Amino acid sequence: MIGRAVDRFRIVARLGQGGMGSVWRAEDTLLGRPVALKLLAEELAGSEKARRRFLREARAASSLDHPCVATVYGSGEVGDLVYIALALVDGETVADCAARQPFELGQGVRLGLAVAETLGHAHGRGVIHRDVTGRNIMIDRDGRVFVLDFGLAFMTDLSRLTSHETNLGTAAYMAPEIALGHDADPRTDLYGLGVVLYEALTGTLPFRQERAEGLLYAAVHERPEAPAARREGLPGWIDRVILRLLEKRPEDRYPDSDALIVDLRRSASAVSGLRVSHALVGAGTTHQVAAPRANAVALLPFRDLSATNSDVVEPRAAQALTEAVRAALGKAVGLEVISLEPAGEGPDSPPGREQARRLGARLLLEGSTRGAGDRVRLSYSLVEVANGAQVAGDTVDGTADNLFNLEDRLVESLLAALRAESGLDRETRRAGRDPQAHQSFLDAIARLRRTDDERSVDAGLAMLETLRHEQGDSASVWAALGRAYVTKFQLRSERSWAIQAAEVCQRALDLDPHAPEVFVTLAELHGATGRHEEARGAFERALELRPEYAEAWSGLSLAYLKSNRFVEAEEACRRAIALRPQARPHRPGAAPRSRKGFRSCIRGVHADRLDEALGEYGRSLEIQPTPDAWTGLGTVLFYMGRYEDSAEAFERAIALRPLDPRMWGNLASACDCIPSREARAAEALDRAISLMLERLGSNPGSAEDWALLAGWRADRGDRTQASEAIERALTLAPEDTSVMAKVAAAHVLLGEEAAA
């Protein structure tokens, strides 16, 4: 077979043999990519019924749009061969991994969650796997889980199982109802998942018979041994979960994948030390309290206690000093820093100690600045969260021209009190020894944080440009300047900003090759230019240097999301939330991509999680009503089918950011679903197109901008202009999966399904 062409696929090597036929590595000669080519077994290929069913099941598999399902590239018949071409997964099967070494508990739970979510996605679309086994689940080199062979096992029958040694594996995972000849339903797949989890965590299968007949008999009549009896140290709750999956009667198992996911998460979260996912803090009115962690310090923003607006310490300085202290603690060895919202702000804002207690911090750090005349006073207090007792505190006084040294003294005193090494290089922390330059640096940082206000960003950028010429050996200045350039690129989409950002980031790394904030800036630059894998690598490097860097975890979550790695994205996002639960979102929510035909699709968000997301966005809006938060809320409401509420949220986003074409595109999507608001939908769509054309007229624009414009043009029926926008988008980012998805949506709106 090697070298033979099957349609456009040329067979390169044999990968394996399954109950349905053989699997080969092949090359897609049209697109130049490797694929896995499945060929129907010769003895089945002669049956017209078998051929039809094989291809029908392939179509069912191709209907699944989930990151844990290998993409189906094509299927068909060539002479006496019936084939399915799928994405090639480079990795190991769960069976092989478990045989080498059983999974750690956390790894096993994450595997269970990934497979359960995948099965739930399939079951919701009427597809039952029927052959969930340790050899049909693979883990690639990046740790991603893939469930293979959806629907193909329907062809396997008992006569073939009992007569072929190669099917012993399939028999070991077979549910009792199938062994008895009954029909499969979603709970059949859950039984198979139970066997997979048993195997992953113990390295053995529940039943140890050597023949298929014995395995089938055991599945029907014998109760499996508890996993903990096979592997010492497994907790009782995982025994309970797995044994429920392995119940003989389907009605005694979990009713569906969602119920399993809820139980698995709840049980795992209740176990001290097992971080499958972090609790969402403050969602709704129920608060989950984390166990106190010895190295966790909760940081309240510094307060300005000046009697009047001082010329020495202006209100923004307290915010900037908070950032400086946070950065210093973030570099300290062995500390976990948790940022809190200002105590007492808002009618429902809890006191600092209560916030810290909920988040599992052992210590609470409060600080203040005070200015009077030419004098400055900086203070901090370190308090035991459990009893409110002060364990340390200090006050440093000085003159305005010595502000930076005062900050240094405060941080050093604090670190000494915490008995931790700072790991700081003074030369890289500051913008030079000139106090006026340092104050300008802090002011610039405060202005750059207001990314929704381009005038504020420009002011911060101008201050940093001046500092660069005055303090050319400061890595801090170069790193901040890189962040400013990236922000400008994100706002204006002008390539010159991206080029400058790359140059100054390299200069910052030359001065300090171990600065995590520079790697975060580089990662954001990579992400903004569509290089999501490089962005992921840079975020991971930042986290190697500073494991509790909340901003890096947040960015890594977005990078995973862009790569359709939703399980990892959620885990990274929860890490960020746990570290900085009160931080406002710095990216827009995932707004609807197009209007007609895609309203039920939201990638990476499952129906059972929308209420969670709704609560989180509501909490974010209580902290600060930003356009991005309103966009996120509107998006969740849209996918919940609450179109009136969604439109209202998008209107509020527009009120805060009226010149953003994306905001108008979102509003058009929501209003298009409301019969009485068709006129507003058309108006919003026209406005989105007009604003995007203005943006693209003043700069080249990003691939995502062109892809969005293509979708809007297609929706309005502007075929020629939509096609031109599609071409521009793909020219700018031919391998960006996010851009490809938008382009595919535009093709479908144009009636060009084949091109999609």
mmCIF file with all atom_site columns, C-alpha atoms in Angstrom, residues 47-232:
data_model
loop_
_atom_site.group_PDB
_atom_site.id
_atom_site.type_symbol
_atom_site.label_atom_id
_atom_site.label_alt_id
_atom_site.label_comp_id
_atom_site.label_asym_id
_atom_site.label_entity_id
_atom_site.label_seq_id
_atom_site.pdbx_PDB_ins_code
_atom_site.Cartn_x
_atom_site.Cartn_y
_atom_site.Cartn_z
_atom_site.occupancy
_atom_site.B_iso_or_equiv
_atom_site.pdbx_formal_charge
_atom_site.auth_seq_id
_atom_site.auth_comp_id
_atom_site.auth_asym_id
_atom_site.auth_atom_id
_atom_site.pdbx_PDB_model_num
ATOM 1   C CA . SER A 1 47  ? -20.747 -4.924  1.616  1.00 0.00 ? 47  SER A CA 1
ATOM 2   C CA . GLU A 1 48  ? -22.745 -2.004  0.245  1.00 0.00 ? 48  GLU A CA 1
ATOM 3   C CA . LYS A 1 49  ? -24.408 -1.615  3.628  1.00 0.00 ? 49  LYS A CA 1
ATOM 4   C CA . ALA A 1 50  ? -21.038 -1.492  5.365  1.00 0.00 ? 50  ALA A CA 1
ATOM 5   C CA . ARG A 1 51  ? -19.689 1.077   2.910  1.00 0.00 ? 51  ARG A CA 1
ATOM 6   C CA . ARG A 1 52  ? -22.722 3.338   3.320  1.00 0.00 ? 52  ARG A CA 1
ATOM 7   C CA . ARG A 1 53  ? -22.611 3.085   7.090  1.00 0.00 ? 53  ARG A CA 1
ATOM 8   C CA . PHE A 1 54  ? -18.854 3.749   7.159  1.00 0.00 ? 54  PHE A CA 1
ATOM 9   C CA . LEU A 1 55  ? -19.291 6.951   5.158  1.00 0.00 ? 55  LEU A CA 1
ATOM 10  C CA . ARG A 1 56  ? -22.397 7.977   7.085  1.00 0.00 ? 56  ARG A CA 1
ATOM 11  C CA . GLU A 1 57  ? -20.494 7.660   10.342 1.00 0.00 ? 57  GLU A CA 1
ATOM 12  C CA . ALA A 1 58  ? -17.650 9.701   8.823  1.00 0.00 ? 58  ALA A CA 1
ATOM 13  C CA . ARG A 1 59  ? -20.113 12.477  8.054  1.00 0.00 ? 59  ARG A CA 1
ATOM 14  C CA . ALA A 1 60  ? -21.373 12.294  11.626 1.00 0.00 ? 60  ALA A CA 1
ATOM 15  C CA . ALA A 1 61  ? -17.822 12.680  12.914 1.00 0.00 ? 61  ALA A CA 1
ATOM 16  C CA . SER A 1 62  ? -17.181 15.624  10.602 1.00 0.00 ? 62  SER A CA 1
ATOM 17  C CA . SER A 1 63  ? -20.225 17.392  12.056 1.00 0.00 ? 63  SER A CA 1
ATOM 18  C CA . LEU A 1 64  ? -18.405 17.731  15.384 1.00 0.00 ? 64  LEU A CA 1
ATOM 19  C CA . ASP A 1 65  ? -16.642 21.046  15.941 1.00 0.00 ? 65  ASP A CA 1
ATOM 20  C CA . HIS A 1 66  ? -14.636 20.490  19.103 1.00 0.00 ? 66  HIS A CA 1
ATOM 21  C CA . PRO A 1 67  ? -10.934 20.969  19.882 1.00 0.00 ? 67  PRO A CA 1
ATOM 22  C CA . CYS A 1 68  ? -10.636 17.406  21.196 1.00 0.00 ? 68  CYS A CA 1
ATOM 23  C CA . VAL A 1 69  ? -11.954 15.824  17.988 1.00 0.00 ? 69  VAL A CA 1
ATOM 24  C CA . ALA A 1 70  ? -9.538  15.336  15.100 1.00 0.00 ? 70  ALA A CA 1
ATOM 25  C CA . THR A 1 71  ? -10.725 17.268  12.051 1.00 0.00 ? 71  THR A CA 1
ATOM 26  C CA . VAL A 1 72  ? -12.151 15.170  9.209  1.00 0.00 ? 72  VAL A CA 1
ATOM 27  C CA . TYR A 1 73  ? -10.554 16.372  5.964  1.00 0.00 ? 73  TYR A CA 1
ATOM 28  C CA . GLY A 1 74  ? -12.519 14.173  3.616  1.00 0.00 ? 74  GLY A CA 1
ATOM 29  C CA . SER A 1 75  ? -13.984 10.751  2.858  1.00 0.00 ? 75  SER A CA 1
ATOM 30  C CA . GLY A 1 76  ? -15.008 8.782   -0.174 1.00 0.00 ? 76  GLY A CA 1
ATOM 31  C CA . GLU A 1 77  ? -14.639 5.696   -2.341 1.00 0.00 ? 77  GLU A CA 1
ATOM 32  C CA . VAL A 1 78  ? -11.858 5.023   -4.835 1.00 0.00 ? 78  VAL A CA 1
ATOM 33  C CA . GLY A 1 79  ? -12.313 1.719   -6.608 1.00 0.00 ? 79  GLY A CA 1
ATOM 34  C CA . ASP A 1 80  ? -12.510 -0.970  -3.943 1.00 0.00 ? 80  ASP A CA 1
ATOM 35  C CA . LEU A 1 81  ? -11.179 1.343   -1.217 1.00 0.00 ? 81  LEU A CA 1
ATOM 36  C CA . VAL A 1 82  ? -13.353 3.311   1.203  1.00 0.00 ? 82  VAL A CA 1
ATOM 37  C CA . TYR A 1 83  ? -11.441 5.951   3.159  1.00 0.00 ? 83  TYR A CA 1
ATOM 38  C CA . ILE A 1 84  ? -11.654 8.698   5.739  1.00 0.00 ? 84  ILE A CA 1
ATOM 39  C CA . ALA A 1 85  ? -8.887  11.318  6.004  1.00 0.00 ? 85  ALA A CA 1
ATOM 40  C CA . LEU A 1 86  ? -8.374  13.008  9.371  1.00 0.00 ? 86  LEU A CA 1
ATOM 41  C CA . ALA A 1 87  ? -5.928  15.332  11.066 1.00 0.00 ? 87  ALA A CA 1
ATOM 42  C CA . LEU A 1 88  ? -2.843  13.419  12.155 1.00 0.00 ? 88  LEU A CA 1
ATOM 43  C CA . VAL A 1 89  ? -2.344  13.455  15.935 1.00 0.00 ? 89  VAL A CA 1
ATOM 44  C CA . ASP A 1 90  ? 1.318   13.180  16.939 1.00 0.00 ? 90  ASP A CA 1
ATOM 45  C CA . GLY A 1 91  ? 1.289   11.635  20.380 1.00 0.00 ? 91  GLY A CA 1
ATOM 46  C CA . GLU A 1 92  ? 0.517   8.566   22.482 1.00 0.00 ? 92  GLU A CA 1
ATOM 47  C CA . THR A 1 93  ? -2.670  6.735   23.354 1.00 0.00 ? 93  THR A CA 1
ATOM 48  C CA . VAL A 1 94  ? -3.914  6.791   26.927 1.00 0.00 ? 94  VAL A CA 1
ATOM 49  C CA . ALA A 1 95  ? -3.429  3.021   27.010 1.00 0.00 ? 95  ALA A CA 1
ATOM 50  C CA . ASP A 1 96  ? 0.248   3.353   26.117 1.00 0.00 ? 96  ASP A CA 1
ATOM 51  C CA . CYS A 1 97  ? 0.794   6.196   28.595 1.00 0.00 ? 97  CYS A CA 1
ATOM 52  C CA . ALA A 1 98  ? -0.894  4.264   31.423 1.00 0.00 ? 98  ALA A CA 1
ATOM 53  C CA . ALA A 1 99  ? 1.036   1.080   30.638 1.00 0.00 ? 99  ALA A CA 1
ATOM 54  C CA . ARG A 1 100 ? 4.277   3.011   30.996 1.00 0.00 ? 100 ARG A CA 1
ATOM 55  C CA . GLN A 1 101 ? 3.232   4.854   34.166 1.00 0.00 ? 101 GLN A CA 1
ATOM 56  C CA . PRO A 1 102 ? -0.206  5.515   35.715 1.00 0.00 ? 102 PRO A CA 1
ATOM 57  C CA . PHE A 1 103 ? -1.449  9.102   35.560 1.00 0.00 ? 103 PHE A CA 1
ATOM 58  C CA . GLU A 1 104 ? -1.164  11.426  38.529 1.00 0.00 ? 104 GLU A CA 1
ATOM 59  C CA . LEU A 1 105 ? -4.578  12.134  40.048 1.00 0.00 ? 105 LEU A CA 1
ATOM 60  C CA . GLY A 1 106 ? -4.748  15.684  38.698 1.00 0.00 ? 106 GLY A CA 1
ATOM 61  C CA . GLN A 1 107 ? -3.787  14.490  35.214 1.00 0.00 ? 107 GLN A CA 1
ATOM 62  C CA . GLY A 1 108 ? -6.454  11.812  35.355 1.00 0.00 ? 108 GLY A CA 1
ATOM 63  C CA . VAL A 1 109 ? -9.124  14.269  36.403 1.00 0.00 ? 109 VAL A CA 1
ATOM 64  C CA . ARG A 1 110 ? -8.186  16.663  33.609 1.00 0.00 ? 110 ARG A CA 1
ATOM 65  C CA . LEU A 1 111 ? -8.307  13.753  31.160 1.00 0.00 ? 111 LEU A CA 1
ATOM 66  C CA . GLY A 1 112 ? -11.765 12.820  32.421 1.00 0.00 ? 112 GLY A CA 1
ATOM 67  C CA . LEU A 1 113 ? -13.024 16.376  32.097 1.00 0.00 ? 113 LEU A CA 1
ATOM 68  C CA . ALA A 1 114 ? -11.673 16.752  28.565 1.00 0.00 ? 114 ALA A CA 1
ATOM 69  C CA . VAL A 1 115 ? -13.193 13.481  27.354 1.00 0.00 ? 115 VAL A CA 1
ATOM 70  C CA . ALA A 1 116 ? -16.500 14.119  29.148 1.00 0.00 ? 116 ALA A CA 1
ATOM 71  C CA . GLU A 1 117 ? -16.808 17.555  27.545 1.00 0.00 ? 117 GLU A CA 1
ATOM 72  C CA . THR A 1 118 ? -16.032 16.037  24.148 1.00 0.00 ? 118 THR A CA 1
ATOM 73  C CA . LEU A 1 119 ? -18.613 13.286  24.573 1.00 0.00 ? 119 LEU A CA 1
ATOM 74  C CA . GLY A 1 120 ? -21.181 15.816  25.761 1.00 0.00 ? 120 GLY A CA 1
ATOM 75  C CA . HIS A 1 121 ? -20.553 17.872  22.633 1.00 0.00 ? 121 HIS A CA 1
ATOM 76  C CA . ALA A 1 122 ? -21.047 14.786  20.456 1.00 0.00 ? 122 ALA A CA 1
ATOM 77  C CA . HIS A 1 123 ? -24.126 13.559  22.299 1.00 0.00 ? 123 HIS A CA 1
ATOM 78  C CA . GLY A 1 124 ? -25.723 16.967  21.916 1.00 0.00 ? 124 GLY A CA 1
ATOM 79  C CA . ARG A 1 125 ? -25.424 16.508  18.163 1.00 0.00 ? 125 ARG A CA 1
ATOM 80  C CA . GLY A 1 126 ? -26.798 12.996  18.096 1.00 0.00 ? 126 GLY A CA 1
ATOM 81  C CA . VAL A 1 127 ? -23.436 11.245  17.732 1.00 0.00 ? 127 VAL A CA 1
ATOM 82  C CA . ILE A 1 128 ? -22.616 8.312   20.020 1.00 0.00 ? 128 ILE A CA 1
ATOM 83  C CA . HIS A 1 129 ? -19.033 7.102   19.971 1.00 0.00 ? 129 HIS A CA 1
ATOM 84  C CA . ARG A 1 130 ? -19.737 3.437   20.883 1.00 0.00 ? 130 ARG A CA 1
ATOM 85  C CA . ASP A 1 131 ? -16.040 2.600   21.239 1.00 0.00 ? 131 ASP A CA 1
ATOM 86  C CA . VAL A 1 132 ? -14.504 4.803   23.939 1.00 0.00 ? 132 VAL A CA 1
ATOM 87  C CA . THR A 1 133 ? -11.250 3.004   24.729 1.00 0.00 ? 133 THR A CA 1
ATOM 88  C CA . GLY A 1 134 ? -7.758  3.795   25.917 1.00 0.00 ? 134 GLY A CA 1
ATOM 89  C CA . ARG A 1 135 ? -6.533  3.326   22.345 1.00 0.00 ? 135 ARG A CA 1
ATOM 90  C CA . ASN A 1 136 ? -9.089  5.710   20.872 1.00 0.00 ? 136 ASN A CA 1
ATOM 91  C CA . ILE A 1 137 ? -7.979  8.594   23.094 1.00 0.00 ? 137 ILE A CA 1
ATOM 92  C CA . MET A 1 138 ? -4.629  10.229  22.385 1.00 0.00 ? 138 MET A CA 1
ATOM 93  C CA . ILE A 1 139 ? -2.542  12.867  24.104 1.00 0.00 ? 139 ILE A CA 1
ATOM 94  C CA . ASP A 1 140 ? -0.349  14.875  21.770 1.00 0.00 ? 140 ASP A CA 1
ATOM 95  C CA . ARG A 1 141 ? 3.098   16.282  22.491 1.00 0.00 ? 141 ARG A CA 1
ATOM 96  C CA . ASP A 1 142 ? 1.571   19.516  23.848 1.00 0.00 ? 142 ASP A CA 1
ATOM 97  C CA . GLY A 1 143 ? -0.635  17.615  26.297 1.00 0.00 ? 143 GLY A CA 1
ATOM 98  C CA . ARG A 1 144 ? -3.859  18.061  24.316 1.00 0.00 ? 144 ARG A CA 1
ATOM 99  C CA . VAL A 1 145 ? -6.457  15.298  24.471 1.00 0.00 ? 145 VAL A CA 1
ATOM 100 C CA . PHE A 1 146 ? -8.019  13.915  21.279 1.00 0.00 ? 146 PHE A CA 1
ATOM 101 C CA . VAL A 1 147 ? -10.936 11.480  21.095 1.00 0.00 ? 147 VAL A CA 1
ATOM 102 C CA . LEU A 1 148 ? -10.656 9.453   17.887 1.00 0.00 ? 148 LEU A CA 1
ATOM 103 C CA . ASP A 1 149 ? -12.939 7.209   15.789 1.00 0.00 ? 149 ASP A CA 1
ATOM 104 C CA . PHE A 1 150 ? -16.269 8.840   16.540 1.00 0.00 ? 150 PHE A CA 1
ATOM 105 C CA . GLY A 1 151 ? -19.088 6.599   15.435 1.00 0.00 ? 151 GLY A CA 1
ATOM 106 C CA . LEU A 1 152 ? -16.940 4.046   13.610 1.00 0.00 ? 152 LEU A CA 1
ATOM 107 C CA . ALA A 1 153 ? -17.327 1.346   16.255 1.00 0.00 ? 153 ALA A CA 1
ATOM 108 C CA . PHE A 1 154 ? -21.002 0.933   15.397 1.00 0.00 ? 154 PHE A CA 1
ATOM 109 C CA . MET A 1 155 ? -19.886 -1.699  12.893 1.00 0.00 ? 155 MET A CA 1
ATOM 110 C CA . THR A 1 156 ? -18.268 -3.978  15.461 1.00 0.00 ? 156 THR A CA 1
ATOM 111 C CA . ASP A 1 157 ? -20.399 -6.991  16.474 1.00 0.00 ? 157 ASP A CA 1
ATOM 112 C CA . LEU A 1 158 ? -19.985 -9.752  19.011 1.00 0.00 ? 158 LEU A CA 1
ATOM 113 C CA . SER A 1 159 ? -19.145 -12.494 16.529 1.00 0.00 ? 159 SER A CA 1
ATOM 114 C CA . ARG A 1 160 ? -16.107 -10.567 15.351 1.00 0.00 ? 160 ARG A CA 1
ATOM 115 C CA . LEU A 1 161 ? -15.090 -9.704  18.907 1.00 0.00 ? 161 LEU A CA 1
ATOM 116 C CA . THR A 1 162 ? -15.029 -13.300 20.082 1.00 0.00 ? 162 THR A CA 1
ATOM 117 C CA . SER A 1 163 ? -13.059 -14.518 17.096 1.00 0.00 ? 163 SER A CA 1
ATOM 118 C CA . HIS A 1 164 ? -10.343 -11.907 16.679 1.00 0.00 ? 164 HIS A CA 1
ATOM 119 C CA . GLU A 1 165 ? -7.567  -11.419 19.236 1.00 0.00 ? 165 GLU A CA 1
ATOM 120 C CA . THR A 1 166 ? -7.105  -7.813  18.120 1.00 0.00 ? 166 THR A CA 1
ATOM 121 C CA . ASN A 1 167 ? -10.531 -6.989  19.551 1.00 0.00 ? 167 ASN A CA 1
ATOM 122 C CA . LEU A 1 168 ? -9.764  -8.023  23.118 1.00 0.00 ? 168 LEU A CA 1
ATOM 123 C CA . GLY A 1 169 ? -9.092  -4.359  23.806 1.00 0.00 ? 169 GLY A CA 1
ATOM 124 C CA . THR A 1 170 ? -12.508 -3.321  22.550 1.00 0.00 ? 170 THR A CA 1
ATOM 125 C CA . ALA A 1 171 ? -14.200 -6.021  24.651 1.00 0.00 ? 171 ALA A CA 1
ATOM 126 C CA . ALA A 1 172 ? -12.463 -4.723  27.788 1.00 0.00 ? 172 ALA A CA 1
ATOM 127 C CA . TYR A 1 173 ? -14.248 -1.380  27.414 1.00 0.00 ? 173 TYR A CA 1
ATOM 128 C CA . MET A 1 174 ? -17.636 -2.710  26.267 1.00 0.00 ? 174 MET A CA 1
ATOM 129 C CA . ALA A 1 175 ? -20.674 -1.748  28.334 1.00 0.00 ? 175 ALA A CA 1
ATOM 130 C CA . PRO A 1 176 ? -22.897 -4.556  29.676 1.00 0.00 ? 176 PRO A CA 1
ATOM 131 C CA . GLU A 1 177 ? -25.890 -3.491  27.580 1.00 0.00 ? 177 GLU A CA 1
ATOM 132 C CA . ILE A 1 178 ? -23.870 -3.828  24.383 1.00 0.00 ? 178 ILE A CA 1
ATOM 133 C CA . ALA A 1 179 ? -22.578 -7.241  25.460 1.00 0.00 ? 179 ALA A CA 1
ATOM 134 C CA . LEU A 1 180 ? -26.232 -8.242  25.879 1.00 0.00 ? 180 LEU A CA 1
ATOM 135 C CA . GLY A 1 181 ? -27.087 -7.008  22.399 1.00 0.00 ? 181 GLY A CA 1
ATOM 136 C CA . HIS A 1 182 ? -29.003 -3.891  23.433 1.00 0.00 ? 182 HIS A CA 1
ATOM 137 C CA . ASP A 1 183 ? -28.777 -0.482  21.763 1.00 0.00 ? 183 ASP A CA 1
ATOM 138 C CA . ALA A 1 184 ? -26.178 2.098   22.720 1.00 0.00 ? 184 ALA A CA 1
ATOM 139 C CA . ASP A 1 185 ? -26.996 5.507   24.161 1.00 0.00 ? 185 ASP A CA 1
ATOM 140 C CA . PRO A 1 186 ? -24.838 8.294   25.653 1.00 0.00 ? 186 PRO A CA 1
ATOM 141 C CA . ARG A 1 187 ? -24.478 6.386   28.928 1.00 0.00 ? 187 ARG A CA 1
ATOM 142 C CA . THR A 1 188 ? -22.756 3.616   26.967 1.00 0.00 ? 188 THR A CA 1
ATOM 143 C CA . ASP A 1 189 ? -19.956 6.045   26.163 1.00 0.00 ? 189 ASP A CA 1
ATOM 144 C CA . LEU A 1 190 ? -19.750 7.043   29.834 1.00 0.00 ? 190 LEU A CA 1
ATOM 145 C CA . TYR A 1 191 ? -19.132 3.402   30.759 1.00 0.00 ? 191 TYR A CA 1
ATOM 146 C CA . GLY A 1 192 ? -16.203 3.354   28.330 1.00 0.00 ? 192 GLY A CA 1
ATOM 147 C CA . LEU A 1 193 ? -14.871 6.545   29.902 1.00 0.00 ? 193 LEU A CA 1
ATOM 148 C CA . GLY A 1 194 ? -15.065 4.864   33.307 1.00 0.00 ? 194 GLY A CA 1
ATOM 149 C CA . VAL A 1 195 ? -12.837 2.054   32.037 1.00 0.00 ? 195 VAL A CA 1
ATOM 150 C CA . VAL A 1 196 ? -10.424 4.611   30.544 1.00 0.00 ? 196 VAL A CA 1
ATOM 151 C CA . LEU A 1 197 ? -10.150 6.493   33.851 1.00 0.00 ? 197 LEU A CA 1
ATOM 152 C CA . TYR A 1 198 ? -9.676  3.217   35.724 1.00 0.00 ? 198 TYR A CA 1
ATOM 153 C CA . GLU A 1 199 ? -6.880  2.299   33.325 1.00 0.00 ? 199 GLU A CA 1
ATOM 154 C CA . ALA A 1 200 ? -5.276  5.756   33.402 1.00 0.00 ? 200 ALA A CA 1
ATOM 155 C CA . LEU A 1 201 ? -5.094  5.945   37.200 1.00 0.00 ? 201 LEU A CA 1
ATOM 156 C CA . THR A 1 202 ? -4.196  2.316   37.986 1.00 0.00 ? 202 THR A CA 1
ATOM 157 C CA . GLY A 1 203 ? -2.374  1.141   34.860 1.00 0.00 ? 203 GLY A CA 1
ATOM 158 C CA . THR A 1 204 ? -4.744  -1.845  34.684 1.00 0.00 ? 204 THR A CA 1
ATOM 159 C CA . LEU A 1 205 ? -8.190  -2.634  33.281 1.00 0.00 ? 205 LEU A CA 1
ATOM 160 C CA . PRO A 1 206 ? -11.130 -3.373  35.616 1.00 0.00 ? 206 PRO A CA 1
ATOM 161 C CA . PHE A 1 207 ? -11.384 -7.005  34.481 1.00 0.00 ? 207 PHE A CA 1
ATOM 162 C CA . ARG A 1 208 ? -8.351  -9.181  33.792 1.00 0.00 ? 208 ARG A CA 1
ATOM 163 C CA . GLN A 1 209 ? -9.745  -12.079 31.742 1.00 0.00 ? 209 GLN A CA 1
ATOM 164 C CA . GLU A 1 210 ? -7.604  -13.163 28.815 1.00 0.00 ? 210 GLU A CA 1
ATOM 165 C CA . ARG A 1 211 ? -10.374 -13.891 26.302 1.00 0.00 ? 211 ARG A CA 1
ATOM 166 C CA . ALA A 1 212 ? -13.057 -11.634 24.907 1.00 0.00 ? 212 ALA A CA 1
ATOM 167 C CA . GLU A 1 213 ? -15.828 -13.973 26.096 1.00 0.00 ? 213 GLU A CA 1
ATOM 168 C CA . GLY A 1 214 ? -14.537 -13.740 29.660 1.00 0.00 ? 214 GLY A CA 1
ATOM 169 C CA . LEU A 1 215 ? -14.337 -9.948  29.501 1.00 0.00 ? 215 LEU A CA 1
ATOM 170 C CA . LEU A 1 216 ? -17.908 -9.704  28.252 1.00 0.00 ? 216 LEU A CA 1
ATOM 171 C CA . TYR A 1 217 ? -19.148 -12.071 30.963 1.00 0.00 ? 217 TYR A CA 1
ATOM 172 C CA . ALA A 1 218 ? -17.367 -10.041 33.637 1.00 0.00 ? 218 ALA A CA 1
ATOM 173 C CA . ALA A 1 219 ? -18.816 -6.793  32.313 1.00 0.00 ? 219 ALA A CA 1
ATOM 174 C CA . VAL A 1 220 ? -22.332 -8.201  32.703 1.00 0.00 ? 220 VAL A CA 1
ATOM 175 C CA . HIS A 1 221 ? -22.017 -10.194 35.933 1.00 0.00 ? 221 HIS A CA 1
ATOM 176 C CA . GLU A 1 222 ? -19.001 -9.117  38.019 1.00 0.00 ? 222 GLU A CA 1
ATOM 177 C CA . ARG A 1 223 ? -18.360 -6.006  40.070 1.00 0.00 ? 223 ARG A CA 1
ATOM 178 C CA . PRO A 1 224 ? -14.963 -4.409  39.427 1.00 0.00 ? 224 PRO A CA 1
ATOM 179 C CA . GLU A 1 225 ? -12.458 -3.937  42.204 1.00 0.00 ? 225 GLU A CA 1
ATOM 180 C CA . ALA A 1 226 ? -12.188 -0.358  43.484 1.00 0.00 ? 226 ALA A CA 1
ATOM 181 C CA . PRO A 1 227 ? -9.316  1.573   41.819 1.00 0.00 ? 227 PRO A CA 1
ATOM 182 C CA . ALA A 1 228 ? -7.800  2.327   45.247 1.00 0.00 ? 228 ALA A CA 1
ATOM 183 C CA . ALA A 1 229 ? -7.364  -1.423  45.778 1.00 0.00 ? 229 ALA A CA 1
ATOM 184 C CA . ARG A 1 230 ? -5.106  -1.501  42.719 1.00 0.00 ? 230 ARG A CA 1
ATOM 185 C CA . ARG A 1 231 ? -3.161  1.669   43.493 1.00 0.00 ? 231 ARG A CA 1
ATOM 186 C CA . GLU A 1 232 ? -2.443  2.866   46.990 1.00 0.00 ? 232 GLU A CA 1
#
